[in-house]
Short mmCIF file of C-alpha atoms in Angstrom, two decimals:
data_model
loop_
_atom_site.label_atom_id
_atom_site.label_comp_id
_atom_site.label_asym_id
_atom_site.label_seq_id
_atom_site.Cartn_x
_atom_site.Cartn_y
_atom_site.Cartn_z
CA PHE A 1178 0.00 0.00 0.00
CA ASN A 1179 2.84 2.38 -0.89
CA GLY A 1180 4.21 2.41 2.64
CA LEU A 1181 0.90 3.32 4.29
CA ILE A 1182 0.95 0.20 6.50
CA GLY A 1183 3.91 -1.19 8.43
CA LEU A 1184 4.03 -4.19 10.75
CA ASP A 1185 6.94 -5.29 12.94
CA VAL A 1186 6.62 -8.42 15.10
CA SER A 1187 9.33 -10.11 17.16
CA ALA A 1188 9.39 -12.99 19.62
CA TYR A 1189 12.04 -13.82 22.19
CA ARG A 1190 13.06 -16.29 24.86
CA LYS A 1191 15.76 -15.20 27.29
CA PHE A 1192 17.47 -17.10 30.10
CA THR A 1193 19.25 -15.17 32.85
CA VAL A 1194 21.76 -16.90 35.10
CA ASP A 1195 22.96 -15.53 38.47
CA GLU A 1196 21.17 -12.18 38.16
CA ILE A 1197 22.45 -9.89 40.93
CA LEU A 1198 19.95 -8.11 43.19
CA ASN A 1199 20.25 -5.83 46.22
CA VAL A 1200 18.15 -7.11 49.15
CA ASP A 1201 17.51 -5.71 52.63
CA ILE A 1202 19.24 -7.31 55.62
CA SER A 1203 19.18 -6.69 59.37
CA MET A 1204 20.80 -3.37 60.29
CA THR A 1205 22.41 -5.07 63.29
CA SER A 1206 24.91 -6.38 60.76
CA GLY A 1207 26.15 -2.84 60.24
CA TYR A 1208 24.73 -2.72 56.70
CA THR A 1209 21.28 -2.20 55.21
CA GLN A 1210 21.62 -4.31 52.05
CA THR A 1211 23.66 -7.05 50.48
CA LYS A 1212 24.00 -8.40 46.94
CA VAL A 1213 22.73 -11.88 46.12
CA ASN A 1214 22.52 -14.07 43.02
CA ILE A 1215 18.93 -14.95 42.28
CA GLY A 1216 19.63 -18.18 40.37
CA ARG A 1217 18.02 -18.76 36.95
CA LEU A 1218 15.18 -16.80 35.33
CA LYS A 1219 13.30 -17.25 32.05
CA ASN A 1220 11.58 -14.46 30.12
CA GLU A 1221 9.64 -15.06 26.92
CA GLY A 1222 7.31 -12.85 25.03
CA LEU A 1223 6.10 -11.09 21.93
CA GLU A 1224 6.46 -7.49 20.74
CA MET A 1225 4.41 -5.85 18.00
CA LEU A 1226 4.41 -2.47 16.24
CA LEU A 1227 1.70 -1.53 13.74
CA THR A 1228 1.86 1.78 11.85
CA ILE A 1229 -0.99 2.95 9.61
CA THR A 1230 -1.50 6.14 7.61
CA PRO A 1231 -5.29 6.24 7.02
CA VAL A 1232 -5.22 9.74 5.48
CA ASN A 1233 -2.35 11.10 3.40
CA ARG A 1234 -3.45 14.28 1.68
CA LYS A 1235 -3.36 17.91 2.86
CA LEU A 1236 -4.61 16.43 6.07
CA LYS A 1237 -2.25 13.63 7.12
CA TRP A 1238 -3.03 11.17 9.90
CA GLU A 1239 -0.47 8.64 11.15
CA THR A 1240 -1.50 6.21 13.86
CA THR A 1241 0.73 3.69 15.64
CA PHE A 1242 -0.14 0.79 17.93
CA ASN A 1243 2.56 -0.96 19.94
CA SER A 1244 2.16 -3.80 22.40
CA ALA A 1245 4.43 -6.17 24.28
CA TYR A 1246 3.64 -9.36 26.16
CA ASN A 1247 6.17 -10.82 28.60
CA ARG A 1248 5.97 -13.92 30.78
CA SER A 1249 8.68 -14.56 33.33
CA GLU A 1250 9.37 -17.67 35.38
CA VAL A 1251 11.79 -18.22 38.25
CA LEU A 1252 13.56 -21.50 37.45
CA GLU A 1253 16.08 -21.70 40.27
CA LEU A 1254 17.07 -19.74 43.40
CA ALA A 1255 20.40 -19.56 45.16
CA ASN A 1256 21.21 -22.36 47.60
CA GLY A 1257 18.20 -24.43 46.51
CA GLN A 1258 15.61 -22.10 48.10
CA GLU A 1259 11.96 -22.36 47.08
CA ARG A 1260 11.21 -18.71 47.81
CA PHE A 1261 13.28 -15.59 48.40
CA ASP A 1262 11.83 -12.36 49.89
CA VAL A 1263 13.40 -9.25 48.35
CA GLY A 1264 11.12 -6.41 49.52
CA ILE A 1265 8.91 -5.80 52.55
CA GLY A 1266 6.10 -3.24 52.81
CA GLN A 1267 6.12 -0.65 55.59
CA TYR A 1268 3.06 -2.21 57.23
CA PHE A 1269 2.53 -5.60 55.61
CA GLY A 1270 3.18 -7.62 52.48
CA THR A 1271 6.30 -8.82 50.70
CA ILE A 1272 7.71 -9.00 47.20
CA SER A 1273 9.17 -12.46 46.66
CA HIS A 1274 10.71 -14.64 43.98
CA GLU A 1275 9.22 -18.14 43.95
CA ILE A 1276 10.20 -21.23 42.00
CA GLY A 1277 7.78 -21.85 39.14
CA MET A 1278 6.12 -18.43 39.50
CA PRO A 1279 6.59 -15.13 37.63
CA LEU A 1280 9.20 -12.75 38.99
CA ALA A 1281 8.16 -10.41 41.84
CA SER A 1282 5.30 -12.26 43.54
CA VAL A 1283 3.06 -10.05 45.71
CA ARG A 1284 2.39 -11.97 48.95
CA SER A 1285 0.29 -11.33 52.05
CA PHE A 1286 -2.35 -12.99 54.26
CA ASP A 1287 -5.91 -13.74 53.23
CA TYR A 1288 -8.99 -14.01 55.45
CA LYS A 1289 -9.43 -17.14 57.50
CA ARG A 1290 -12.44 -18.92 56.02
CA ASP A 1291 -14.53 -22.02 56.71
CA GLU A 1292 -15.23 -24.85 54.25
CA LYS A 1293 -18.02 -22.81 52.65
CA GLY A 1294 -15.78 -19.78 52.09
CA ASN A 1295 -17.29 -17.65 54.86
CA ILE A 1296 -14.97 -15.27 56.69
CA ILE A 1297 -14.37 -16.45 60.26
CA THR A 1298 -14.53 -13.72 62.89
CA SER A 1299 -13.53 -13.35 66.52
CA ALA A 1300 -15.26 -10.68 68.62
CA GLY A 1301 -16.54 -9.22 65.36
CA LYS A 1302 -13.07 -8.86 63.80
CA PRO A 1303 -11.53 -10.85 60.93
CA LEU A 1304 -8.92 -13.53 61.56
CA LEU A 1305 -5.74 -14.05 59.52
CA GLY A 1306 -5.69 -16.99 57.18
CA GLU A 1307 -2.81 -18.33 55.09
CA LEU A 1308 0.09 -16.51 53.49
CA LYS A 1309 -0.88 -16.29 49.84
CA THR A 1310 0.52 -15.19 46.49
CA TYR A 1311 -1.86 -12.80 44.72
CA GLY A 1312 0.02 -12.29 41.47
CA SER A 1313 3.07 -10.56 40.06
CA ALA A 1314 4.05 -6.92 40.42
CA ILE A 1315 5.29 -6.93 36.81
CA PRO A 1316 2.66 -6.34 34.11
CA LYS A 1317 2.27 -8.98 31.41
CA TRP A 1318 1.05 -6.48 28.80
CA THR A 1319 2.38 -3.00 28.07
CA GLY A 1320 1.73 -0.80 25.08
CA GLY A 1321 0.36 2.38 23.62
CA TRP A 1322 -1.50 4.16 20.84
CA LEU A 1323 0.08 7.21 19.23
CA ASN A 1324 -1.53 9.59 16.75
CA VAL A 1325 0.01 12.39 14.69
CA ILE A 1326 -2.32 14.62 12.66
CA THR A 1327 -0.82 17.38 10.50
CA TYR A 1328 -2.69 20.01 8.48
CA ARG A 1329 -0.79 22.80 6.80
CA LYS A 1330 1.38 24.22 9.59
CA PHE A 1331 -0.49 22.57 12.49
CA ARG A 1332 0.53 19.33 14.18
CA LEU A 1333 -1.53 17.47 16.81
CA PHE A 1334 0.00 14.60 18.79
CA THR A 1335 -1.70 12.28 21.29
CA GLN A 1336 -0.38 9.30 23.26
CA VAL A 1337 -2.45 6.71 25.13
CA ASP A 1338 -0.63 3.94 26.99
CA TYR A 1339 -1.59 0.98 29.13
CA LYS A 1340 -0.36 -1.78 31.43
CA PHE A 1341 -2.30 -4.97 32.19
CA GLY A 1342 -1.72 -8.09 34.24
CA ALA A 1343 -0.04 -6.87 37.44
CA VAL A 1344 -1.22 -6.45 41.04
CA VAL A 1345 -0.35 -3.90 43.71
CA LEU A 1346 -0.57 -4.15 47.51
CA SER A 1347 -1.70 -0.82 48.96
CA ASN A 1348 -0.42 0.00 52.44
CA SER A 1349 -1.75 3.51 51.82
CA ASN A 1350 -5.36 2.35 51.50
CA PHE A 1351 -4.99 0.42 54.75
CA ASN A 1352 -3.89 3.59 56.53
CA PHE A 1353 -6.61 5.67 54.86
CA LEU A 1354 -9.12 3.16 56.21
CA ARG A 1355 -7.87 2.80 59.77
CA HIS A 1356 -7.42 6.59 60.18
CA GLY A 1357 -10.87 7.38 58.78
CA LEU A 1358 -9.58 9.15 55.66
CA SER A 1359 -11.33 7.11 52.96
CA LYS A 1360 -14.98 6.97 51.99
CA GLU A 1361 -15.13 3.31 52.99
CA SER A 1362 -14.37 4.24 56.61
CA LEU A 1363 -17.69 6.11 56.90
CA GLU A 1364 -19.53 2.83 57.34
CA GLY A 1365 -19.95 1.92 61.01
CA ARG A 1366 -19.15 5.28 62.55
CA GLU A 1367 -22.57 5.28 64.14
CA GLY A 1368 -23.39 2.08 65.97
CA GLY A 1369 -20.24 0.21 65.00
CA ALA A 1370 -19.15 -1.75 61.93
CA LEU A 1371 -20.44 -5.24 61.20
CA LEU A 1372 -18.36 -7.74 59.20
CA GLU A 1373 -20.31 -10.23 57.12
CA GLY A 1374 -18.98 -13.57 58.30
CA VAL A 1375 -19.43 -16.35 60.83
CA ASN A 1376 -18.21 -17.13 64.33
CA ALA A 1377 -15.96 -20.11 65.04
CA ASP A 1378 -19.06 -22.23 65.73
CA GLY A 1379 -20.55 -21.39 62.33
CA THR A 1380 -23.24 -18.97 63.54
CA PRO A 1381 -23.57 -15.63 61.74
CA ASN A 1382 -21.51 -12.79 63.17
CA THR A 1383 -23.72 -10.18 64.88
CA THR A 1384 -21.05 -8.33 66.87
CA ARG A 1385 -20.61 -4.70 65.94
CA VAL A 1386 -17.20 -3.15 66.61
CA PRO A 1387 -16.37 0.59 67.04
CA ALA A 1388 -15.15 1.85 63.67
CA GLU A 1389 -11.61 2.73 64.75
CA ASP A 1390 -10.97 -0.68 66.35
CA PHE A 1391 -12.71 -2.49 63.51
CA TYR A 1392 -10.71 -1.01 60.65
CA SER A 1393 -7.40 -1.25 62.54
CA ALA A 1394 -7.97 -5.02 62.69
CA PHE A 1395 -7.35 -5.31 58.95
CA ARG A 1396 -3.57 -4.94 59.38
CA ASN A 1397 -1.75 -7.74 57.52
CA LEU A 1398 -4.91 -8.70 55.60
CA GLY A 1399 -3.54 -8.32 52.11
CA GLU A 1400 -6.65 -9.82 50.53
CA LYS A 1401 -8.53 -6.60 51.27
CA PHE A 1402 -5.80 -4.33 49.95
CA VAL A 1403 -4.52 -6.14 46.86
CA TYR A 1404 -5.71 -4.44 43.67
CA ASP A 1405 -5.46 -4.97 39.96
CA ALA A 1406 -2.72 -2.52 38.89
CA SER A 1407 -3.93 -2.33 35.27
CA PHE A 1408 -4.66 1.07 33.76
CA ILE A 1409 -5.28 2.97 30.52
CA ARG A 1410 -4.04 6.57 30.50
CA LEU A 1411 -4.07 9.50 28.10
CA ARG A 1412 -0.41 10.23 28.68
CA SER A 1413 0.19 13.35 26.62
CA VAL A 1414 -1.34 15.78 24.14
CA SER A 1415 0.44 18.50 22.18
CA LEU A 1416 -0.64 21.00 19.57
CA GLY A 1417 2.09 22.73 17.57
CA TYR A 1418 2.45 25.32 14.81
CA ASP A 1419 5.34 25.63 12.38
CA LEU A 1420 6.71 29.20 12.34
CA SER A 1421 9.66 28.46 10.05
CA ARG A 1422 8.42 30.86 7.36
CA LEU A 1423 8.95 33.75 9.77
CA VAL A 1424 12.65 33.02 10.20
CA HIS A 1425 13.64 31.37 6.91
CA LYS A 1426 15.89 34.28 5.95
CA SER A 1427 17.90 34.02 9.15
CA PHE A 1428 20.36 31.41 10.43
CA VAL A 1429 17.41 29.57 12.02
CA LYS A 1430 16.36 26.74 9.71
CA GLY A 1431 13.15 25.80 11.52
CA LEU A 1432 10.97 27.07 14.36
CA THR A 1433 8.01 25.35 16.01
CA ILE A 1434 5.94 26.32 19.05
CA SER A 1435 3.76 23.79 20.86
CA ALA A 1436 1.35 23.66 23.78
CA ILE A 1437 1.87 20.46 25.78
CA ALA A 1438 -0.08 18.62 28.49
CA ASN A 1439 1.23 15.51 30.28
CA ASN A 1440 -0.64 12.96 32.43
CA VAL A 1441 -3.87 14.30 31.02
CA TRP A 1442 -6.53 11.72 31.94
CA MET A 1443 -6.71 8.38 33.69
CA ILE A 1444 -9.19 6.65 31.40
CA LYS A 1445 -9.49 3.44 33.43
CA LYS A 1446 -7.96 2.06 36.63
CA TYR A 1447 -8.84 -0.36 39.45
CA LEU A 1448 -6.71 0.91 42.35
CA ALA A 1449 -8.91 3.00 44.64
CA ASN A 1450 -7.79 6.50 45.68
CA LEU A 1451 -4.34 6.26 44.07
CA ASP A 1452 -2.43 6.25 40.81
CA PRO A 1453 -1.20 2.71 39.97
CA GLU A 1454 2.09 4.21 38.77
CA SER A 1455 2.96 6.04 41.99
CA GLN A 1456 5.83 4.15 43.58
CA ILE A 1457 7.34 4.06 47.06
CA SER A 1458 10.83 3.56 45.63
CA VAL A 1459 12.74 3.32 42.36
CA SER A 1460 14.04 -0.05 43.55
CA ASP A 1461 12.73 -3.05 41.59
CA ASN A 1462 12.37 -4.85 44.92
CA PHE A 1463 9.45 -2.57 45.91
CA GLN A 1464 7.56 -2.65 42.64
CA GLY A 1465 4.03 -3.78 43.54
CA ILE A 1466 3.97 -2.24 47.02
CA ASP A 1467 2.34 1.14 47.57
CA THR A 1468 3.18 3.01 50.77
CA HIS A 1469 2.41 6.74 50.79
CA ALA A 1470 4.26 7.58 47.61
CA LEU A 1471 4.06 11.12 46.29
CA PRO A 1472 1.13 11.50 43.88
CA THR A 1473 1.80 11.77 40.17
CA THR A 1474 1.32 15.25 38.74
CA ARG A 1475 -0.33 16.75 35.68
CA SER A 1476 1.79 19.32 33.85
CA PHE A 1477 1.19 21.94 31.18
CA GLY A 1478 3.78 23.81 29.20
CA ILE A 1479 4.90 25.65 26.10
CA ASN A 1480 7.70 24.17 24.00
CA VAL A 1481 9.74 26.15 21.50
CA SER A 1482 11.90 24.10 19.14
CA ALA A 1483 14.48 25.72 16.86
CA LYS A 1484 16.69 24.06 14.22
CA LEU A 1485 19.96 25.85 13.50
#
């Protein structure tokens, strides 16, 4: 189609041996971290780039879709271990590497339940169940959709991107709840909160608990605070105008001015109250754990680009 459609697809399988990671250790040792070899890791996936030019006249429209799928698997850990904890949340939850599982497992406790799946309570509060893996902190799917529309001297650019297939454990939402800062904490402020569940003898729970005590009892209960970290976001928009004709007689070969907006609109997300991309640390060991990270910001600006 005379170059109006382009498709690039690649597949890969990669094995990593003795990958080096920094992990936290007891400060009584005189140090805060040490380096360890993780063992063996497999990554395999698919990457795709599709470029289409639907309109190519005075008005030109170029649109690009890109997507990548990656599946990791921990094949072996140092010293024959079955699981290795690399990051710990401020209040609860760990990031671990587990044999046979994707890298960066998000782990915490679930509710204690009976054979029918009912939550078991004690004095109206939930009980801790088993330590459980809820998923990986690393998304399986990443990608975006870019559009460039030009008409005469105007140029409009938009970028939408997404991540799917990861989970996040929110220490922040636990604190919002126990300190009465989230909408969910409104329930039970008058007359006490009632948890839908059963007592140890199987009878329905009818014990109401004062809101502050009730919501504080959810510490360590990752099941309540593990969220799907997937999102779709309008990342950036810019509108530019080519002013080169005003300076073509000078040493400036090209001049463009653009209005730019970044982090424009969160189209879809599943993490309550927070941005799934806000991180507690740049360390890979804390990916998947949210603990009072600074919020992401929306920015606006003017960009002037000159070619000399």
